[in-house]
Amino acid sequence: MSPIQVNMSAVQAAISANVEAIDMEQANTVAKVTNLTTTVNNLVTEQADLVEKVKSITSKVNELSTSEGFVEVLADVTSLIYTCYGTFMGWAGTTIPILEAEDSPVPLTADEGSWLASINSLTMLVTIFAAGYAVDVVGRKKVALFGAGPFVIWWLIVAFADSYGMLLAARAIGSLGAGAIITALPVFLCEIADTDLRGTLIVIHYILMQCGTLLVYCIGPYLSITTVALICTSIPIIFVLTFIWMPESPYFFLTHHREAEAVKCLERLKGQLTPEELKFELELLYKDIREKQQNKGKFTDVILVPVHRRTLLLAIGFILFQMSAGSTALTTYTTYIFEKSGSELDSNISSIILTVVTLGANVASSLVVERFDRRPLCMATFSACAICLAAEGAYFYVDDIYGDVPTAFDWVPLAGMIGFNISFSIGPAPVLSLFMGELFHVSVKGIGVAIGTVVIALYGFFLKKMFQVVSDGLGAYYSFWGFTVITARVGLGEADCLDVDGLSSGAVGDVTLFPSAGLSYQRRAGVVSMARSGLDGNIVR
């Protein structure tokens, strides 16, 4: 074979090899394109499935938003802000002892600590009255949303505070949010919720408030002040993100002659309504508006009209006796009290146990308060409070005078506080709210509750400030025994504020008492027994 033929054979073999390689690459490319096409098709299919799922979820959300369960779900969500209020109120009890310690990040004196614990009772009054006016001008929803802002500012300042002045200013700012929340939300929820749900919502408020306090007591002693503050900042933010989707109260729209918007709110809150049902709901709201306008009283009525004046004095008397049991001060200085007792039980653990028990007592109170008349319930629970306070005073007396208490009695401070909180939560605490809601005539109820709120705030400030002064200056047993004397008087039935004889459900002169509450009455031992709970009254501590 000639050289030329050999070369041609080699070239043909090389060409054949290249062609085969090209064919292989082409086959691989086709396979890749096929796989890519399959992947794209799968993605398209998954996207279509995802769209269907989103449509399904949206449909369910829309179904929920037009169902009768919408109110219950979102009413519970709105109550979340009470957890924030609980963290705000519980912060002082667990953090002030840390700030007064030798290794404090922001050193405080005992006097500065007492101001930090009590200043919110005074500054809260600013927004309580401002919010009471604003709810009728800008709406309940906007006022409630505004209330979350001061809480966020309060926690952010606390997170980065490096001086007593910053903490005091932050405490005052936070109280502005507290005042807005406890004024606007009860009004809002009572207007959107059915009557049979309102009592449950009030119980939820107390429970979530205690949950907030429990949260601070659980993390406060074990994390830095900055970390605790940043964690608590998330609660009002979550509230805003959930509550912003809530509709406004239809009652507010009708008072501003915006019936079309009120109808939309009713349909969202109540579900799809027939024309007859919608007309019925609107007539009920218009009736409430007319009654409020017709029965609008003046401030002077509670002074000049004898029956209103007596009612106001009874309410103020009960407020003073109820608060003189010391719950406001004892709640604020819980950890301080356990530390000062000298007991070997860990003060932080004791505070957590006490808060858990109090949470359970608040739940139990909803089952108890409607099964007994107000007077015997108060007498029994005040008596139990007096016994517990006397035991606490005796323990601190022995500890201060004799220098030491046998370890066998280390359980007394915690047991006494638990007994006091259970008794107070079942009787005096819920009865105060019921008293404020039931006792006043509809024409002066707003004025009466406002005056009561002022008394609660001012007296609460006095008690929180003086508890530290008396306990450090004279001895904690003076504080406990002072509370004991007053609660014992109420427990023995010597307090005139528990006797509402002379107030009846019928006509008194030209004034008819309690027409709006729909209450039933029974006279027992000369006392008018009120059988249904009211819904007014603020939670001010």
XYZ file of C-alpha atoms in Angstrom:
541
model
C 0.000 0.000 0.000
C 1.365 3.318 -1.037
C 2.063 6.070 1.483
C -0.763 8.152 -0.003
C -3.301 5.382 0.637
C -2.045 4.964 4.192
C -2.499 8.674 4.869
C -5.994 8.644 3.379
C -7.008 5.755 5.603
C -5.691 7.574 8.669
C -7.572 10.734 7.705
C -10.802 8.764 7.156
C -10.370 7.068 10.537
C -9.806 10.431 12.228
C -12.852 11.930 10.514
C -14.968 8.977 11.584
C -13.762 9.354 15.164
C -14.572 13.077 15.155
C -18.027 12.391 13.685
C -18.720 9.859 16.423
C -17.535 12.338 19.061
C -19.795 15.034 17.610
C -22.685 12.573 17.580
C -22.021 11.756 21.256
C -21.886 15.438 22.223
C -25.065 16.086 20.257
C -26.788 13.201 22.024
C -25.608 14.506 25.380
C -26.847 17.999 24.502
C -30.213 16.634 23.471
C -30.395 14.687 26.730
C -29.536 17.818 28.713
C -32.145 19.846 26.841
C -34.691 17.121 27.495
C -33.842 17.082 31.204
C -33.985 20.864 31.335
C -37.373 20.828 29.611
C -38.609 18.250 32.111
C -37.334 20.374 35.006
C -39.024 23.472 33.595
C -42.266 21.552 33.188
C -41.999 20.338 36.771
C -41.388 23.878 37.985
C -44.393 25.114 36.031
C -46.489 22.346 37.556
C -45.227 23.155 41.059
C -45.884 26.851 40.476
C -49.434 26.042 39.388
C -49.871 23.928 42.539
C -48.462 26.773 44.656
C -50.852 29.251 43.055
C -53.742 26.910 43.822
C -52.570 26.601 47.432
C -52.302 30.392 47.777
C -55.789 30.725 46.309
C -57.041 28.125 48.777
C -55.413 29.888 51.734
C -56.741 33.266 50.555
C -60.185 31.750 50.216
C -60.012 30.378 53.746
C -58.831 33.745 55.102
C -61.648 35.514 53.286
C -64.069 32.921 54.602
C -62.789 33.519 58.122
C -63.014 37.290 57.722
C -66.688 36.995 56.853
C -67.548 34.358 59.418
C -68.819 34.667 62.942
C -65.486 33.376 64.260
C -63.655 36.455 62.974
C -64.501 38.510 66.050
C -63.386 35.835 68.472
C -60.042 35.270 66.722
C -59.104 38.908 66.216
C -60.443 39.966 69.611
C -58.014 37.498 71.154
C -55.234 38.907 68.953
C -55.987 42.466 70.040
C -55.761 41.366 73.641
C -52.078 40.594 72.978
C -51.248 44.197 73.854
C -52.224 43.401 77.449
C -49.214 41.084 77.523
C -47.118 44.130 76.667
C -48.845 46.026 79.473
C -48.018 43.153 81.821
C -44.334 43.265 80.850
C -44.332 47.018 81.437
C -45.867 46.652 84.904
C -43.765 43.620 85.860
C -40.440 45.159 84.816
C -40.097 47.201 88.003
C -40.600 44.225 90.316
C -37.753 42.189 88.876
C -35.363 44.851 87.528
C -35.216 47.537 90.227
C -33.492 45.165 92.705
C -30.882 44.534 89.983
C -30.402 48.266 89.429
C -30.022 48.876 93.186
C -27.360 46.158 93.544
C -23.670 46.944 93.846
C -22.845 45.645 90.354
C -25.725 47.517 88.724
C -25.262 48.624 85.104
C -27.154 51.818 86.034
C -26.664 52.387 89.784
C -29.789 53.596 91.613
C -30.501 54.596 95.171
C -33.543 53.210 96.996
C -35.318 56.544 96.604
C -34.630 56.646 92.860
C -35.885 53.076 92.576
C -39.168 53.992 94.281
C -39.666 56.909 91.879
C -38.996 54.616 88.947
C -41.561 52.140 90.278
C -44.284 54.690 90.968
C -44.009 57.504 88.400
C -46.128 55.658 85.823
C -49.233 55.983 88.004
C -49.096 59.767 87.613
C -48.025 60.118 83.982
C -50.537 57.494 82.846
C -53.354 59.923 83.677
C -52.325 62.128 80.735
C -53.292 59.609 78.087
C -56.182 58.105 80.040
C -58.072 61.378 79.699
C -56.663 62.262 76.277
C -57.549 58.819 74.945
C -61.025 59.065 76.469
C -61.587 62.085 74.225
C -59.686 60.755 71.201
C -61.641 57.483 70.892
C -64.696 59.508 69.872
C -62.748 61.792 67.529
C -60.252 59.617 65.627
C -61.594 56.180 66.497
C -60.921 53.325 68.889
C -58.616 51.472 66.497
C -56.246 54.396 65.878
C -55.955 55.167 69.581
C -55.140 51.519 70.319
C -52.508 51.483 67.561
C -51.035 54.703 68.945
C -50.723 53.016 72.338
C -48.196 50.534 70.963
C -45.773 53.329 70.004
C -44.830 54.485 73.531
C -44.259 50.853 74.529
C -41.745 50.399 71.697
C -39.995 53.665 72.625
C -39.962 52.691 76.306
C -38.262 49.356 75.675
C -35.729 50.795 73.218
C -34.691 53.501 75.705
C -34.396 50.890 78.473
C -32.232 48.735 76.200
C -29.640 51.498 75.794
C -30.161 53.588 78.960
C -27.051 54.574 80.876
C -28.520 56.915 83.481
C -31.368 57.213 85.965
C -32.816 60.152 84.034
C -33.155 58.072 80.864
C -34.917 55.279 82.740
C -37.302 57.712 84.455
C -38.141 59.386 81.144
C -38.633 55.995 79.505
C -40.961 54.897 82.310
C -43.073 58.016 81.830
C -43.230 57.481 78.060
C -44.246 53.834 78.466
C -47.081 54.821 80.780
C -48.554 56.936 77.970
C -49.040 53.761 75.950
C -50.521 52.006 78.959
C -53.077 54.781 79.433
C -54.131 54.641 75.777
C -54.472 50.866 75.747
C -56.536 50.465 78.916
C -58.859 53.246 77.743
C -59.418 52.374 74.080
C -59.348 48.576 73.901
C -62.115 47.796 76.433
C -64.403 50.209 74.581
C -63.437 48.725 71.222
C -63.898 45.084 72.215
C -67.190 45.676 74.003
C -68.563 47.353 70.863
C -67.545 44.651 68.381
C -68.107 41.537 70.518
C -71.413 39.937 71.390
C -72.602 40.228 74.982
C -71.846 36.586 75.791
C -68.206 37.071 74.749
C -67.402 40.233 76.672
C -66.896 38.623 80.058
C -64.539 36.093 78.497
C -62.545 38.869 76.859
C -62.102 40.667 80.185
C -60.784 37.458 81.750
C -58.417 37.053 78.773
C -57.123 40.588 79.421
C -56.186 39.744 83.012
C -54.647 36.421 81.997
C -52.499 37.932 79.234
C -51.441 40.762 81.520
C -50.230 38.201 84.071
C -48.511 36.288 81.248
C -46.569 39.437 80.410
C -45.531 39.848 84.033
C -44.553 36.178 84.181
C -42.419 36.569 81.049
C -40.408 39.398 82.607
C -40.015 37.500 85.889
C -38.750 34.424 84.015
C -36.149 36.171 81.848
C -35.375 39.362 83.799
C -33.032 37.890 86.448
C -31.156 35.677 83.979
C -30.621 37.910 80.942
C -29.160 41.386 80.615
C -31.487 44.374 80.852
C -30.755 45.152 77.198
C -31.645 41.640 76.034
C -34.891 41.612 78.027
C -35.871 44.996 76.615
C -35.216 43.936 73.019
C -37.253 40.745 73.487
C -40.167 42.699 74.953
C -39.996 45.226 72.102
C -41.286 42.534 69.749
C -44.654 42.263 71.539
C -46.092 45.704 70.639
C -44.674 45.299 67.120
C -46.536 41.993 66.712
C -49.668 43.679 68.050
C -49.460 46.418 65.408
C -48.848 43.921 62.591
C -51.937 41.933 63.597
C -54.267 44.655 64.844
C -53.804 46.926 61.829
C -56.008 44.537 59.808
C -58.838 44.780 62.340
C -61.863 46.816 61.258
C -62.937 49.913 63.166
C -65.926 49.777 65.488
C -69.211 50.248 63.551
C -70.479 52.232 66.541
C -67.796 54.858 65.896
C -68.724 55.155 62.204
C -72.406 55.628 63.011
C -71.662 58.396 65.511
C -69.888 60.187 62.634
C -72.752 59.550 60.174
C -70.712 57.109 58.060
C -73.287 54.371 57.717
C -71.807 52.753 54.584
C -68.519 52.084 56.395
C -70.418 50.858 59.461
C -72.290 48.376 57.269
C -69.002 47.039 55.845
C -67.651 46.583 59.369
C -70.795 44.787 60.501
C -70.658 42.421 57.546
C -67.027 41.663 58.269
C -67.586 41.199 61.984
C -70.897 39.344 61.876
C -70.535 37.511 58.559
C -72.957 37.712 55.654
C -76.153 39.325 56.951
C -79.572 39.306 55.391
C -81.176 42.735 54.900
C -83.398 42.078 57.916
C -80.436 41.083 60.119
C -78.428 44.099 58.979
C -81.328 46.414 59.718
C -81.705 44.873 63.181
C -77.994 45.326 63.990
C -78.061 48.952 62.823
C -81.183 49.677 64.882
C -79.476 48.317 68.007
C -76.462 50.543 67.447
C -78.589 53.608 66.742
C -80.588 52.886 69.892
C -77.407 52.802 71.983
C -76.260 56.076 70.431
C -79.581 57.792 71.180
C -79.592 56.543 74.774
C -76.066 57.802 75.302
C -76.968 61.226 73.919
C -80.203 61.464 75.908
C -78.614 60.315 79.184
C -75.468 62.390 78.942
C -74.855 63.857 82.369
C -72.749 66.750 83.584
C -69.811 66.694 85.941
C -71.771 68.634 88.535
C -74.441 65.906 88.616
C -72.203 63.577 90.636
C -71.878 66.327 93.254
C -75.282 67.979 93.278
C -77.640 65.015 92.740
C -77.814 63.180 96.105
C -78.060 59.653 94.747
C -75.120 60.191 92.369
C -73.088 61.787 95.150
C -73.702 58.813 97.441
C -72.828 56.415 94.645
C -69.566 58.271 93.987
C -68.625 58.208 97.665
C -69.344 54.483 97.842
C -67.166 53.866 94.793
C -64.285 55.986 96.112
C -64.579 54.304 99.508
C -64.336 50.857 97.993
C -61.371 51.914 95.831
C -59.485 53.201 98.873
C -60.210 50.099 100.943
C -59.406 47.753 98.070
C -56.081 49.433 97.299
C -55.208 49.710 100.986
C -54.917 45.942 101.022
C -51.518 46.680 99.489
C -51.690 44.697 96.248
C -50.394 47.625 94.189
C -47.267 48.007 96.317
C -46.702 44.292 96.869
C -46.922 43.546 93.146
C -44.435 46.310 92.345
C -41.901 45.189 94.967
C -42.326 41.404 94.764
C -38.660 40.470 94.313
C -37.601 43.220 96.761
C -39.864 41.713 99.434
C -38.465 38.208 98.989
C -34.897 39.519 99.083
C -35.570 41.600 102.186
C -37.189 38.642 103.969
C -33.807 36.924 104.321
C -35.333 33.572 103.407
C -32.999 30.997 101.890
C -35.507 30.401 99.092
C -34.330 32.055 95.872
C -36.163 35.376 95.520
C -36.427 35.145 91.733
C -37.829 31.606 91.812
C -40.280 32.693 94.518
C -41.444 35.588 92.321
C -42.010 33.230 89.373
C -43.977 30.771 91.524
C -46.082 33.608 92.917
C -46.884 34.944 89.445
C -47.884 31.489 88.157
C -50.222 30.995 91.103
C -51.689 34.473 90.609
C -52.312 33.651 86.955
C -54.271 30.575 87.990
C -56.180 32.585 90.596
C -57.241 35.105 87.942
C -58.666 32.268 85.865
C -60.469 30.840 88.889
C -61.910 34.247 89.792
C -64.057 34.226 86.654
C -65.710 31.061 87.956
C -66.208 32.346 91.500
C -67.165 36.019 91.295
C -70.567 35.399 89.662
C -71.590 32.674 92.120
C -71.540 34.790 95.274
C -72.950 38.127 96.358
C -70.414 40.929 96.364
C -70.538 41.719 100.088
C -69.922 38.223 101.541
C -67.330 37.532 98.849
C -65.425 40.693 99.751
C -65.695 40.078 103.484
C -64.341 36.528 103.145
C -61.483 37.380 100.796
C -60.482 40.544 102.690
C -60.343 38.449 105.892
C -58.075 35.920 104.173
C -55.868 38.790 102.919
C -55.628 40.167 106.456
C -54.452 36.801 107.834
C -51.766 36.475 105.164
C -50.573 40.059 105.641
C -50.418 39.591 109.424
C -48.280 36.476 108.954
C -45.937 38.366 106.613
C -45.659 41.207 109.119
C -44.874 38.767 111.930
C -42.100 37.145 109.887
C -40.485 40.501 109.067
C -40.879 41.633 112.704
C -38.987 38.597 114.007
C -36.353 38.980 111.283
C -35.814 42.709 111.987
C -36.001 42.629 115.787
C -34.306 39.327 116.576
C -31.963 39.281 113.607
C -32.752 35.840 112.285
C -35.684 33.533 111.588
C -35.274 29.759 111.872
C -34.906 28.108 108.466
C -37.955 26.006 109.280
C -40.027 29.146 108.567
C -38.406 30.064 105.238
C -41.659 29.112 103.523
C -43.666 31.841 105.282
C -42.886 34.813 102.950
C -43.768 32.862 99.796
C -46.791 31.121 101.327
C -48.112 34.391 102.745
C -47.785 36.187 99.413
C -49.408 33.274 97.564
C -52.330 33.230 99.997
C -52.722 36.994 99.699
C -52.625 37.007 95.888
C -55.142 34.151 95.602
C -57.549 35.860 97.995
C -57.138 39.252 96.371
C -57.535 37.872 92.841
C -60.774 36.070 93.698
C -62.458 38.908 95.586
C -61.251 42.524 95.726
C -59.570 42.663 92.299
C -62.489 41.635 90.045
C -65.128 43.185 92.281
C -63.571 46.636 91.826
C -64.081 46.474 88.059
C -67.609 45.177 88.536
C -68.325 47.874 91.111
C -67.241 50.625 88.754
C -69.348 49.222 85.955
C -72.495 48.435 87.916
C -72.792 51.149 90.515
C -73.041 54.312 88.409
C -76.117 55.411 86.512
C -75.604 55.448 82.756
C -75.844 59.255 82.604
C -72.816 59.738 84.898
C -70.987 56.455 84.412
C -68.235 58.010 82.289
C -67.699 60.820 84.799
C -67.792 58.453 87.750
C -65.306 56.018 86.207
C -62.998 58.931 85.289
C -63.002 60.198 88.884
C -62.404 56.668 90.122
C -59.457 56.316 87.744
C -57.894 59.499 89.107
C -58.267 58.195 92.670
C -56.725 54.853 91.689
C -53.754 56.506 89.987
C -53.007 59.023 92.742
C -53.450 56.572 95.594
C -51.465 53.930 93.701
C -48.582 56.380 93.327
C -48.739 57.169 97.058
C -48.725 53.499 98.074
C -45.838 52.514 95.797
C -43.723 55.465 96.869
C -44.398 55.168 100.594
C -43.997 51.381 100.773
C -40.287 51.728 100.084
C -39.931 54.738 102.406
C -41.687 53.031 105.331
C -40.068 49.630 104.776
C -36.540 51.050 104.611
C -37.055 53.662 107.323
C -39.136 51.821 109.919
C -39.283 48.196 108.836
C -41.311 46.186 106.342
C -43.533 44.844 109.120
C -44.996 48.343 109.596
C -46.187 48.275 105.980
C -47.642 44.776 106.234
C -49.399 45.414 109.539
C -50.754 48.729 108.269
C -52.347 46.875 105.345
C -53.566 44.230 107.800
C -55.526 46.702 109.937
C -57.442 48.080 106.956
C -58.208 44.722 105.338
C -59.327 43.341 108.691
C -61.834 46.194 109.021
C -63.329 45.357 105.655
C -63.290 41.652 106.433
C -65.272 42.259 109.611
C -67.878 44.251 107.676
C -67.035 47.594 109.245
C -66.512 49.348 105.887
C -69.548 51.395 104.883
C -68.592 51.146 101.204
C -69.742 47.522 101.167
C -73.244 48.519 102.214
C -75.230 49.807 99.260
C -78.494 49.922 101.153
C -80.506 52.907 99.973
C -79.577 52.305 96.350
C -82.220 50.308 94.547
C -83.022 49.177 91.063
C -86.176 51.244 91.082
C -86.779 54.959 91.011
C -85.103 57.239 93.524
C -86.608 60.666 93.136
C -86.295 61.511 89.457
C -83.402 59.119 88.909
C -83.702 55.471 87.930
C -80.589 53.499 88.824
C -78.895 50.849 86.675
C -81.318 50.800 83.690
C -78.586 50.034 81.184
C -76.977 47.099 82.939
C -79.893 44.671 82.805
C -79.138 43.513 86.338
C -81.228 41.364 88.633
C -81.339 42.174 92.342
C -82.000 40.398 95.594
C -82.175 42.031 99.005
C -80.318 40.047 101.599
C -79.566 41.495 105.010
C -80.521 44.945 103.741
C -78.017 44.832 100.876
C -78.719 45.053 97.165
C -77.009 42.109 95.489
C -75.971 42.706 91.892
C -76.164 39.532 89.854
C -74.363 40.333 86.624
C -70.941 41.726 85.977
C -70.322 45.074 84.386
C -67.746 45.715 81.709
C -66.263 49.060 82.633
C -63.321 49.977 84.813
C -59.672 50.314 83.933
C -56.777 48.164 85.014
C -54.509 50.718 86.664
C -51.707 49.659 88.945
